[in-house]
Amino acid sequence: MNRFTRRAAALVTGLGLLAGSLSASLAHAEGQIRIAEQFGIVYLLLNVAQDQKLIEKHAKAAGVDAKVEWVKLSGGSAVNDALLSGNIEIAGAGVGPLLTLWDRTKGKQNVKGVASLGNFPYYLVSNNPNVKTIADFTDKDRIALPAVGVSVQSRVLQFASAKLWGDKEFNRLDKISVAVPHPDAAAAIIKGGTEITGHFGNPPFQEQELAGNPNARIVLNSYQVLGGPSSATVLYATEKFRNENPKTYKAFVDALDEAAKFVTANPEKAADIYLKVSNAKLDRELLLKIIKNPEVQFKTTPQNTYPLAEFMHRVGAIKNKPGSVKDYFFDDAQNASGN
């Protein structure tokens, strides 16, 4: 009996230690957040949050000592790989990569959108005088974008191709598309004389190209393809991270909301923060012109993302058809009125 009692006591103690260890592990997890961003003004809300330590501020108010790390990557493929491998908690990329990963992890890691980074028109710019529409590109041209067949730029180009040539030809321009980071692609378009004659980019690179090369012109505008202002770049995470780190998750979302309000109310200060955090060699007046562009809206609610989701399912790019934005974005306040 004594032996049984000792064993039982040992078992209870062991379970207690295990529970304590798990509790400590979960407690340690709260506050640990690594965020992947890419290149461009579309990540301005993250730049402001980083500069003003807004995540740390909101986490502290919730009783959490936040440790925030910022990771710079290029292309939706790299970002998605980092999220699935556990090297980041928050992914920053286009709606295309989000939908790809939502579809791939449905019923498993359940990756979903956290928030939008705002509405921005993305331009496909070409320095080839013979290219006035996407129908004018030939096999001699090369279109630079962040990730072929994955990035939101690639998906929008596919969507435009499907509208022009039919769904069966949706990936017609993939064969002349190449994965190149935005800064390098912009330099190629401005300089000219390289195989890259087109770049589907984002602000400020597209504006730099138009200002830096007299032959550069807009061949395609994402708003035209998607039917109006739309959230091209978003943030997303795994269900596990959201569920196990509620305070950290909410601190991040609240920080993002504060950053959006700050940028809208203080475009001049926001421009200075972007230049400081990104170390971008960019004309400040051009930067302010982009931030103040009436077509640009800094908001965390996703807008007009479903047309791309429906298209990707229609052509077989994703297997699962979302019924609405609520399927691929978390059920949070900032996403309640999303579409």
Short mmCIF file of C-alpha atoms in Angstrom, two decimals:
data_model
loop_
_atom_site.label_atom_id
_atom_site.label_comp_id
_atom_site.label_asym_id
_atom_site.label_seq_id
_atom_site.Cartn_x
_atom_site.Cartn_y
_atom_site.Cartn_z
CA MET A 1 0.00 0.00 0.00
CA ASN A 2 2.85 2.32 0.93
CA ARG A 3 4.61 1.44 -2.32
CA PHE A 4 1.41 2.23 -4.25
CA THR A 5 1.03 5.51 -2.39
CA ARG A 6 4.61 6.49 -3.16
CA ARG A 7 4.15 5.65 -6.84
CA ALA A 8 0.89 7.58 -6.97
CA ALA A 9 2.51 10.55 -5.27
CA ALA A 10 5.41 10.38 -7.71
CA LEU A 11 2.97 10.24 -10.63
CA VAL A 12 1.00 13.22 -9.36
CA THR A 13 4.23 15.13 -8.80
CA GLY A 14 5.42 14.23 -12.27
CA LEU A 15 2.15 15.35 -13.82
CA GLY A 16 2.31 18.54 -11.81
CA LEU A 17 5.81 19.24 -13.06
CA LEU A 18 4.73 18.50 -16.64
CA ALA A 19 1.75 20.79 -16.32
CA GLY A 20 3.97 23.46 -14.83
CA SER A 21 6.46 23.02 -17.64
CA LEU A 22 3.73 23.32 -20.28
CA SER A 23 2.31 26.34 -18.51
CA ALA A 24 5.75 27.95 -18.39
CA SER A 25 6.26 27.13 -22.06
CA LEU A 26 3.00 28.76 -23.02
CA ALA A 27 3.74 31.73 -20.80
CA HIS A 28 7.15 32.04 -22.44
CA ALA A 29 5.54 31.88 -25.89
CA GLU A 30 3.41 34.94 -25.15
CA GLY A 31 5.35 37.95 -26.34
CA GLN A 32 7.55 36.12 -28.82
CA ILE A 33 6.68 37.40 -32.30
CA ARG A 34 8.70 37.40 -35.52
CA ILE A 35 7.24 39.35 -38.42
CA ALA A 36 8.22 38.95 -42.07
CA GLU A 37 7.98 41.99 -44.30
CA GLN A 38 9.07 42.59 -47.86
CA PHE A 39 9.98 45.70 -49.85
CA GLY A 40 7.87 48.78 -50.44
CA ILE A 41 5.60 51.42 -48.95
CA VAL A 42 2.85 48.81 -48.69
CA TYR A 43 4.62 47.77 -45.47
CA LEU A 44 4.46 51.29 -44.01
CA LEU A 45 2.14 50.26 -41.16
CA LEU A 46 4.75 47.75 -40.03
CA ASN A 47 7.50 50.39 -40.34
CA VAL A 48 5.52 52.71 -38.07
CA ALA A 49 4.79 49.93 -35.58
CA GLN A 50 8.49 49.07 -35.50
CA ASP A 51 9.70 52.65 -35.13
CA GLN A 52 7.24 53.57 -32.39
CA LYS A 53 7.38 50.15 -30.71
CA LEU A 54 3.61 49.90 -30.82
CA ILE A 55 3.50 46.13 -30.43
CA GLU A 56 5.61 46.34 -27.30
CA LYS A 57 3.38 49.16 -26.02
CA HIS A 58 0.11 47.25 -26.42
CA ALA A 59 1.64 44.03 -25.13
CA LYS A 60 2.88 45.79 -22.01
CA ALA A 61 -0.63 47.13 -21.39
CA ALA A 62 -1.81 43.51 -21.44
CA GLY A 63 0.90 42.44 -18.98
CA VAL A 64 3.21 40.88 -21.59
CA ASP A 65 6.87 41.69 -22.14
CA ALA A 66 7.02 41.47 -25.92
CA LYS A 67 10.09 40.48 -27.89
CA VAL A 68 9.58 41.58 -31.49
CA GLU A 69 11.83 40.54 -34.38
CA TRP A 70 11.60 41.87 -37.93
CA VAL A 71 12.60 39.64 -40.83
CA LYS A 72 13.11 40.95 -44.38
CA LEU A 73 12.27 38.48 -47.18
CA SER A 74 11.43 38.68 -50.87
CA GLY A 75 8.57 36.83 -52.52
CA GLY A 76 5.51 35.00 -51.27
CA SER A 77 7.18 31.60 -51.62
CA ALA A 78 9.96 32.53 -49.20
CA VAL A 79 7.48 34.05 -46.75
CA ASN A 80 5.20 31.00 -46.85
CA ASP A 81 8.13 28.65 -46.32
CA ALA A 82 9.24 30.68 -43.31
CA LEU A 83 5.76 30.56 -41.76
CA LEU A 84 5.32 26.82 -42.24
CA SER A 85 8.81 26.05 -40.91
CA GLY A 86 8.10 28.01 -37.73
CA ASN A 87 10.72 30.69 -38.41
CA ILE A 88 8.16 33.51 -38.25
CA GLU A 89 4.78 34.02 -36.58
CA ILE A 90 3.36 36.75 -38.85
CA ALA A 91 3.70 36.62 -42.63
CA GLY A 92 3.55 39.72 -44.78
CA ALA A 93 2.80 39.05 -48.44
CA GLY A 94 0.15 39.36 -51.12
CA VAL A 95 -3.37 37.98 -51.15
CA GLY A 96 -2.19 35.35 -53.63
CA PRO A 97 0.31 33.73 -51.23
CA LEU A 98 -2.26 33.92 -48.43
CA LEU A 99 -4.86 32.06 -50.50
CA THR A 100 -2.28 29.48 -51.57
CA LEU A 101 -1.30 28.76 -47.97
CA TRP A 102 -4.89 28.88 -46.68
CA ASP A 103 -5.81 26.23 -49.23
CA ARG A 104 -2.73 24.12 -48.50
CA THR A 105 -3.16 24.17 -44.71
CA LYS A 106 -6.95 23.95 -44.44
CA GLY A 107 -7.77 21.39 -41.74
CA LYS A 108 -4.12 21.34 -40.58
CA GLN A 109 -2.24 24.49 -39.56
CA ASN A 110 -5.24 26.56 -40.72
CA VAL A 111 -3.37 29.62 -41.92
CA LYS A 112 -5.65 32.65 -42.23
CA GLY A 113 -5.40 36.37 -42.75
CA VAL A 114 -4.87 38.64 -39.76
CA ALA A 115 -5.39 42.02 -41.40
CA SER A 116 -4.82 44.09 -44.51
CA LEU A 117 -2.00 46.59 -44.84
CA GLY A 118 -4.18 48.89 -46.93
CA ASN A 119 -5.35 49.44 -50.49
CA PHE A 120 -2.69 50.15 -53.12
CA PRO A 121 -2.83 50.08 -56.92
CA TYR A 122 -0.06 47.85 -58.29
CA TYR A 123 1.29 48.73 -61.75
CA LEU A 124 2.82 46.50 -64.38
CA VAL A 125 5.35 48.90 -65.92
CA SER A 126 7.24 48.32 -69.17
CA ASN A 127 10.12 50.19 -70.80
CA ASN A 128 9.58 48.45 -74.14
CA PRO A 129 8.09 51.04 -76.56
CA ASN A 130 6.25 48.26 -78.38
CA VAL A 131 4.37 47.08 -75.29
CA LYS A 132 1.15 48.98 -74.64
CA THR A 133 -0.97 46.09 -73.28
CA ILE A 134 -0.12 42.63 -71.93
CA ALA A 135 -1.00 41.24 -75.38
CA ASP A 136 2.10 42.97 -76.79
CA PHE A 137 4.64 41.05 -74.70
CA THR A 138 6.64 38.50 -76.71
CA ASP A 139 9.00 35.65 -75.87
CA LYS A 140 11.85 38.17 -76.01
CA ASP A 141 10.42 40.09 -73.04
CA ARG A 142 10.85 39.24 -69.38
CA ILE A 143 8.40 40.37 -66.68
CA ALA A 144 9.92 40.70 -63.21
CA LEU A 145 7.76 40.04 -60.15
CA PRO A 146 8.37 38.74 -56.60
CA ALA A 147 7.44 35.08 -57.16
CA VAL A 148 6.23 33.43 -60.37
CA GLY A 149 2.80 31.85 -59.99
CA VAL A 150 2.57 32.68 -56.27
CA SER A 151 2.88 36.42 -55.63
CA VAL A 152 -0.19 38.64 -55.82
CA GLN A 153 1.39 40.38 -58.83
CA SER A 154 1.66 37.04 -60.61
CA ARG A 155 -1.94 36.11 -59.74
CA VAL A 156 -3.29 39.47 -60.91
CA LEU A 157 -1.36 39.05 -64.17
CA GLN A 158 -2.90 35.59 -64.54
CA PHE A 159 -6.34 37.04 -63.84
CA ALA A 160 -5.82 39.68 -66.53
CA SER A 161 -4.58 37.00 -68.95
CA ALA A 162 -7.69 34.90 -68.30
CA LYS A 163 -9.90 37.89 -69.06
CA LEU A 164 -8.03 38.50 -72.32
CA TRP A 165 -7.38 34.97 -73.61
CA GLY A 166 -9.73 32.80 -71.54
CA ASP A 167 -9.29 30.71 -68.39
CA LYS A 168 -7.37 27.98 -70.23
CA GLU A 169 -4.66 30.55 -71.03
CA PHE A 170 -4.54 32.09 -67.53
CA ASN A 171 -0.82 31.27 -67.07
CA ARG A 172 0.22 32.22 -70.57
CA LEU A 173 2.68 34.88 -69.39
CA ASP A 174 4.25 32.73 -66.65
CA LYS A 175 6.82 31.47 -69.14
CA ILE A 176 8.28 34.97 -69.58
CA SER A 177 7.97 35.91 -65.90
CA VAL A 178 11.01 35.87 -63.61
CA ALA A 179 11.36 36.19 -59.83
CA VAL A 180 13.33 39.34 -58.99
CA PRO A 181 13.25 41.49 -55.81
CA HIS A 182 11.51 44.83 -56.38
CA PRO A 183 14.62 47.03 -55.91
CA ASP A 184 16.60 45.06 -58.52
CA ALA A 185 13.69 44.96 -60.96
CA ALA A 186 13.14 48.71 -60.63
CA ALA A 187 16.81 49.37 -61.31
CA ALA A 188 16.59 47.25 -64.48
CA ILE A 189 13.53 49.11 -65.76
CA ILE A 190 15.05 52.54 -65.07
CA LYS A 191 18.42 51.68 -66.60
CA GLY A 192 17.10 49.71 -69.57
CA GLY A 193 19.20 47.51 -71.82
CA THR A 194 18.51 44.26 -69.93
CA GLU A 195 16.25 41.32 -70.71
CA ILE A 196 13.78 42.65 -68.11
CA THR A 197 11.33 44.85 -70.00
CA GLY A 198 8.45 44.65 -67.54
CA HIS A 199 8.07 44.84 -63.79
CA PHE A 200 4.88 44.16 -61.86
CA GLY A 201 5.82 45.92 -58.66
CA ASN A 202 4.38 48.07 -55.92
CA PRO A 203 4.95 51.56 -54.47
CA PRO A 204 7.45 53.22 -54.49
CA PHE A 205 9.27 51.17 -57.11
CA GLN A 206 6.63 51.57 -59.81
CA GLU A 207 6.59 55.36 -59.32
CA GLN A 208 10.39 55.49 -59.40
CA GLU A 209 10.37 53.64 -62.73
CA LEU A 210 7.84 56.03 -64.26
CA ALA A 211 9.85 59.03 -63.06
CA GLY A 212 13.26 57.58 -63.92
CA ASN A 213 12.79 56.32 -67.48
CA PRO A 214 10.92 58.34 -70.15
CA ASN A 215 10.09 55.09 -71.97
CA ALA A 216 8.40 53.56 -68.91
CA ARG A 217 4.61 53.34 -69.00
CA ILE A 218 1.81 51.61 -67.12
CA VAL A 219 0.67 48.52 -68.99
CA LEU A 220 -1.68 47.18 -66.31
CA ASN A 221 -3.26 48.52 -63.11
CA SER A 222 -4.34 45.98 -60.49
CA TYR A 223 -7.43 48.05 -59.62
CA GLN A 224 -8.64 47.69 -63.21
CA VAL A 225 -8.23 43.92 -63.10
CA LEU A 226 -9.84 43.47 -59.68
CA GLY A 227 -12.67 45.92 -60.23
CA GLY A 228 -11.65 48.72 -57.89
CA PRO A 229 -9.56 49.51 -54.81
CA SER A 230 -8.30 46.31 -53.22
CA SER A 231 -6.05 45.02 -50.47
CA ALA A 232 -3.13 43.54 -52.34
CA THR A 233 -0.79 42.99 -49.39
CA VAL A 234 -1.93 41.35 -46.17
CA LEU A 235 -0.69 39.75 -42.96
CA TYR A 236 -1.44 36.16 -41.97
CA ALA A 237 -0.63 33.57 -39.32
CA THR A 238 -1.37 30.03 -38.16
CA GLU A 239 -4.40 29.25 -36.03
CA LYS A 240 -2.05 27.75 -33.43
CA PHE A 241 -0.20 31.02 -32.90
CA ARG A 242 -3.44 32.99 -32.61
CA ASN A 243 -4.99 30.54 -30.14
CA GLU A 244 -1.92 30.01 -27.94
CA ASN A 245 -0.83 33.66 -27.81
CA PRO A 246 -4.04 35.69 -27.50
CA LYS A 247 -2.45 38.66 -25.74
CA THR A 248 0.45 38.91 -28.18
CA TYR A 249 -1.87 38.48 -31.14
CA LYS A 250 -4.22 41.22 -29.92
CA ALA A 251 -1.28 43.51 -29.16
CA PHE A 252 -0.11 43.09 -32.75
CA VAL A 253 -3.56 43.81 -34.19
CA ASP A 254 -4.05 46.84 -31.93
CA ALA A 255 -0.61 48.14 -32.88
CA LEU A 256 -1.46 47.79 -36.55
CA ASP A 257 -4.71 49.70 -36.08
CA GLU A 258 -2.88 52.51 -34.26
CA ALA A 259 -0.28 52.64 -37.02
CA ALA A 260 -3.01 52.97 -39.69
CA LYS A 261 -4.58 55.90 -37.85
CA PHE A 262 -1.17 57.52 -37.38
CA VAL A 263 -0.24 57.31 -41.08
CA THR A 264 -3.60 58.69 -42.18
CA ALA A 265 -3.35 61.62 -39.77
CA ASN A 266 0.40 62.25 -40.13
CA PRO A 267 1.59 61.56 -43.70
CA GLU A 268 4.68 63.76 -43.30
CA LYS A 269 5.85 62.00 -40.15
CA ALA A 270 5.00 58.62 -41.70
CA ALA A 271 7.17 59.46 -44.71
CA ASP A 272 10.11 60.27 -42.45
CA ILE A 273 9.64 57.00 -40.55
CA TYR A 274 9.63 55.02 -43.80
CA LEU A 275 12.85 56.64 -44.96
CA LYS A 276 14.51 55.98 -41.61
CA VAL A 277 13.38 52.39 -41.07
CA SER A 278 13.77 51.18 -44.66
CA ASN A 279 16.98 53.13 -45.41
CA ALA A 280 15.41 53.81 -48.79
CA LYS A 281 17.14 56.22 -51.15
CA LEU A 282 13.91 57.80 -52.25
CA ASP A 283 12.89 61.36 -53.02
CA ARG A 284 10.76 62.54 -50.10
CA GLU A 285 8.35 64.48 -52.31
CA LEU A 286 7.71 61.40 -54.43
CA LEU A 287 7.15 59.39 -51.27
CA LEU A 288 4.62 61.92 -49.94
CA LYS A 289 2.84 61.94 -53.27
CA ILE A 290 2.37 58.17 -52.99
CA ILE A 291 1.20 58.29 -49.38
CA LYS A 292 -1.29 61.08 -50.18
CA ASN A 293 -2.52 59.44 -53.39
CA PRO A 294 -6.36 59.32 -53.16
CA GLU A 295 -6.24 55.75 -54.49
CA VAL A 296 -4.11 54.68 -51.51
CA GLN A 297 -5.91 53.90 -48.27
CA PHE A 298 -4.21 52.84 -45.05
CA LYS A 299 -6.68 50.51 -43.37
CA THR A 300 -6.58 47.07 -41.75
CA THR A 301 -9.91 45.77 -43.06
CA PRO A 302 -9.45 43.63 -46.19
CA GLN A 303 -11.24 44.99 -49.24
CA ASN A 304 -12.09 43.43 -52.60
CA THR A 305 -10.00 40.29 -52.12
CA TYR A 306 -12.69 37.76 -53.05
CA PRO A 307 -12.57 38.24 -56.87
CA LEU A 308 -9.00 36.93 -56.84
CA ALA A 309 -9.96 34.06 -54.54
CA GLU A 310 -12.82 33.06 -56.82
CA PHE A 311 -10.56 33.25 -59.88
CA MET A 312 -7.83 31.13 -58.30
CA HIS A 313 -10.35 28.41 -57.46
CA ARG A 314 -11.92 28.59 -60.92
CA VAL A 315 -8.62 27.89 -62.68
CA GLY A 316 -7.52 25.23 -60.19
CA ALA A 317 -4.83 27.27 -58.41
CA ILE A 318 -6.54 26.42 -55.10
CA LYS A 319 -8.66 23.32 -54.44
CA ASN A 320 -10.95 24.71 -51.76
CA LYS A 321 -13.47 27.35 -52.78
CA PRO A 322 -13.96 29.98 -50.07
CA GLY A 323 -17.54 31.04 -49.53
CA SER A 324 -16.46 34.52 -48.50
CA VAL A 325 -13.55 36.45 -47.02
CA LYS A 326 -14.52 35.01 -43.62
CA ASP A 327 -13.14 31.64 -44.72
CA TYR A 328 -9.58 32.84 -45.25
CA PHE A 329 -9.41 35.67 -42.67
CA PHE A 330 -9.68 35.18 -38.92
CA ASP A 331 -12.95 36.14 -37.27
CA ASP A 332 -11.63 39.37 -35.74
CA ALA A 333 -13.17 42.83 -35.43
CA GLN A 334 -10.94 44.34 -38.13
CA ASN A 335 -12.10 41.71 -40.62
CA ALA A 336 -15.83 41.75 -39.82
CA SER A 337 -16.76 44.02 -42.73
CA GLY A 338 -14.07 42.68 -45.10
CA ASN A 339 -14.79 41.43 -48.58
#
